[in-house]
Amino acid sequence: KKSPARHLMKDHIDQLVGAGLTESHVFYTRDSGKTADLKNTKIHHGRMTLESIRPITEGVLDTAEFYFCGPELFMDHFSSILDGLNVPQNRRHYEYFGPPKPGM
């Protein structure tokens, strides 16, 4: 997310931690996240990279399911990170939103 102001459902997801969801991490690219009043979510700064995701997934990488949605550029970027982690396609659950891809 660019900033807490543009982060939909952040409070709801934060409340799910401990009620079945074990962890929540958010990366803010344009805002420090200091205005996000999230008590159970780990806030990261800057864009996700393979190096920033690797420690988050340690210990669960072999069984984790990845759910992600967003515009095409984000989806392609995150998919390349999952490629770098050797996450199989059957554990990737995603949906594009935003402008339609060319040819659609």
PDB file of C-alpha atoms in Angstrom, residues 1-96:
ATOM      1  CA  LYS A   1       0.000   0.000   0.000  1.00  0.00           C
ATOM      2  CA  LYS A   2       1.113   3.521  -0.610  1.00  0.00           C
ATOM      3  CA  SER A   3      -0.142   4.860   2.704  1.00  0.00           C
ATOM      4  CA  PRO A   4      -2.479   3.989   5.603  1.00  0.00           C
ATOM      5  CA  ALA A   5      -5.099   6.360   4.154  1.00  0.00           C
ATOM      6  CA  ARG A   6      -5.331   4.192   1.016  1.00  0.00           C
ATOM      7  CA  HIS A   7      -5.172   0.839   2.832  1.00  0.00           C
ATOM      8  CA  LEU A   8      -8.611  -0.763   2.703  1.00  0.00           C
ATOM      9  CA  MET A   9      -9.695  -3.136   5.478  1.00  0.00           C
ATOM     10  CA  LYS A  10      -6.490  -2.567   7.466  1.00  0.00           C
ATOM     11  CA  ASP A  11      -8.337  -2.462  10.795  1.00  0.00           C
ATOM     12  CA  HIS A  12     -10.355  -5.588  10.011  1.00  0.00           C
ATOM     13  CA  ILE A  13      -7.255  -7.557   8.997  1.00  0.00           C
ATOM     14  CA  ASP A  14      -5.383  -6.287  12.069  1.00  0.00           C
ATOM     15  CA  GLN A  15      -8.197  -7.627  14.275  1.00  0.00           C
ATOM     16  CA  LEU A  16      -8.043 -11.055  12.606  1.00  0.00           C
ATOM     17  CA  VAL A  17      -4.513 -11.615  13.900  1.00  0.00           C
ATOM     18  CA  GLY A  18      -4.870 -13.937  16.849  1.00  0.00           C
ATOM     19  CA  ALA A  19      -8.351 -15.006  15.788  1.00  0.00           C
ATOM     20  CA  GLY A  20      -7.110 -17.554  13.269  1.00  0.00           C
ATOM     21  CA  LEU A  21      -4.735 -15.372  11.264  1.00  0.00           C
ATOM     22  CA  THR A  22      -1.257 -15.830  12.691  1.00  0.00           C
ATOM     23  CA  GLU A  23       0.527 -12.818  11.185  1.00  0.00           C
ATOM     24  CA  SER A  24      -0.127  -9.688   9.178  1.00  0.00           C
ATOM     25  CA  HIS A  25       2.513  -7.633   7.382  1.00  0.00           C
ATOM     26  CA  VAL A  26       2.018  -4.464   5.360  1.00  0.00           C
ATOM     27  CA  PHE A  27       4.481  -2.540   3.219  1.00  0.00           C
ATOM     28  CA  TYR A  28       3.864   1.209   2.862  1.00  0.00           C
ATOM     29  CA  THR A  29       5.754   2.727  -0.062  1.00  0.00           C
ATOM     30  CA  ARG A  30       4.978   6.434   0.301  1.00  0.00           C
ATOM     31  CA  ASP A  31       4.207   6.854   3.978  1.00  0.00           C
ATOM     32  CA  SER A  32       6.051   5.732   7.061  1.00  0.00           C
ATOM     33  CA  GLY A  33       2.900   4.094   8.379  1.00  0.00           C
ATOM     34  CA  LYS A  34       3.090   6.068  11.612  1.00  0.00           C
ATOM     35  CA  THR A  35      -0.500   7.169  11.136  1.00  0.00           C
ATOM     36  CA  ALA A  36      -1.684   3.549  10.945  1.00  0.00           C
ATOM     37  CA  ASP A  37      -2.957   2.506  14.354  1.00  0.00           C
ATOM     38  CA  LEU A  38      -2.323  -1.193  13.831  1.00  0.00           C
ATOM     39  CA  LYS A  39      -1.551  -3.136  16.983  1.00  0.00           C
ATOM     40  CA  ASN A  40      -1.120  -6.626  15.540  1.00  0.00           C
ATOM     41  CA  THR A  41       0.318  -5.897  12.106  1.00  0.00           C
ATOM     42  CA  LYS A  42       4.015  -5.539  11.361  1.00  0.00           C
ATOM     43  CA  ILE A  43       4.592  -2.396   9.284  1.00  0.00           C
ATOM     44  CA  HIS A  44       7.421  -2.356   6.734  1.00  0.00           C
ATOM     45  CA  HIS A  45       8.668   0.613   4.724  1.00  0.00           C
ATOM     46  CA  GLY A  46       9.397   0.641   1.011  1.00  0.00           C
ATOM     47  CA  ARG A  47       8.627  -1.829  -1.747  1.00  0.00           C
ATOM     48  CA  MET A  48       8.612  -5.557  -1.156  1.00  0.00           C
ATOM     49  CA  THR A  49      11.701  -7.381  -2.327  1.00  0.00           C
ATOM     50  CA  LEU A  50      12.809 -10.977  -2.256  1.00  0.00           C
ATOM     51  CA  GLU A  51      15.144 -10.036   0.596  1.00  0.00           C
ATOM     52  CA  SER A  52      12.343  -8.441   2.645  1.00  0.00           C
ATOM     53  CA  ILE A  53       9.890 -11.321   2.103  1.00  0.00           C
ATOM     54  CA  ARG A  54      12.331 -14.174   2.740  1.00  0.00           C
ATOM     55  CA  PRO A  55      12.572 -13.699   6.553  1.00  0.00           C
ATOM     56  CA  ILE A  56       8.779 -13.321   6.831  1.00  0.00           C
ATOM     57  CA  THR A  57       8.262 -16.674   5.122  1.00  0.00           C
ATOM     58  CA  GLU A  58      11.004 -18.625   6.917  1.00  0.00           C
ATOM     59  CA  GLY A  59       9.624 -21.706   8.580  1.00  0.00           C
ATOM     60  CA  VAL A  60       6.333 -21.657   6.657  1.00  0.00           C
ATOM     61  CA  LEU A  61       7.443 -21.401   3.049  1.00  0.00           C
ATOM     62  CA  ASP A  62       6.866 -25.083   2.302  1.00  0.00           C
ATOM     63  CA  THR A  63       3.201 -24.943   3.365  1.00  0.00           C
ATOM     64  CA  ALA A  64       2.137 -21.278   3.071  1.00  0.00           C
ATOM     65  CA  GLU A  65      -0.687 -20.233   0.780  1.00  0.00           C
ATOM     66  CA  PHE A  66      -0.253 -16.782  -0.799  1.00  0.00           C
ATOM     67  CA  TYR A  67      -3.308 -14.584  -1.419  1.00  0.00           C
ATOM     68  CA  PHE A  68      -2.744 -11.318  -3.237  1.00  0.00           C
ATOM     69  CA  CYS A  69      -4.621  -8.893  -5.426  1.00  0.00           C
ATOM     70  CA  GLY A  70      -3.888  -5.614  -7.102  1.00  0.00           C
ATOM     71  CA  PRO A  71      -3.000  -3.870 -10.317  1.00  0.00           C
ATOM     72  CA  GLU A  72      -0.939  -5.602 -12.976  1.00  0.00           C
ATOM     73  CA  LEU A  73       2.441  -4.072 -12.088  1.00  0.00           C
ATOM     74  CA  PHE A  74       2.136  -5.066  -8.429  1.00  0.00           C
ATOM     75  CA  MET A  75       0.931  -8.548  -9.321  1.00  0.00           C
ATOM     76  CA  ASP A  76       3.805  -9.120 -11.726  1.00  0.00           C
ATOM     77  CA  HIS A  77       6.307  -7.837  -9.147  1.00  0.00           C
ATOM     78  CA  PHE A  78       4.951 -10.029  -6.348  1.00  0.00           C
ATOM     79  CA  SER A  79       4.736 -13.058  -8.659  1.00  0.00           C
ATOM     80  CA  SER A  80       8.430 -12.624  -9.489  1.00  0.00           C
ATOM     81  CA  ILE A  81       9.209 -12.606  -5.748  1.00  0.00           C
ATOM     82  CA  LEU A  82       7.255 -15.847  -5.348  1.00  0.00           C
ATOM     83  CA  ASP A  83       9.168 -17.257  -8.325  1.00  0.00           C
ATOM     84  CA  GLY A  84      12.392 -16.401  -6.476  1.00  0.00           C
ATOM     85  CA  LEU A  85      11.096 -18.291  -3.437  1.00  0.00           C
ATOM     86  CA  ASN A  86      10.124 -21.268  -5.637  1.00  0.00           C
ATOM     87  CA  VAL A  87       6.480 -21.103  -4.534  1.00  0.00           C
ATOM     88  CA  PRO A  88       4.439 -23.441  -6.751  1.00  0.00           C
ATOM     89  CA  GLN A  89       1.515 -22.027  -8.737  1.00  0.00           C
ATOM     90  CA  ASN A  90      -1.037 -24.144  -6.839  1.00  0.00           C
ATOM     91  CA  ARG A  91      -0.302 -22.182  -3.630  1.00  0.00           C
ATOM     92  CA  ARG A  92      -0.772 -18.781  -5.298  1.00  0.00           C
ATOM     93  CA  HIS A  93      -4.265 -17.319  -5.137  1.00  0.00           C
ATOM     94  CA  TYR A  94      -4.701 -13.971  -6.844  1.00  0.00           C
ATOM     95  CA  GLU A  95      -6.974 -11.575  -8.613  1.00  0.00           C
ATOM     96  CA  TYR A  96      -6.112  -8.610 -10.811  1.00  0.00           C
TER      97      TYR A  96
END
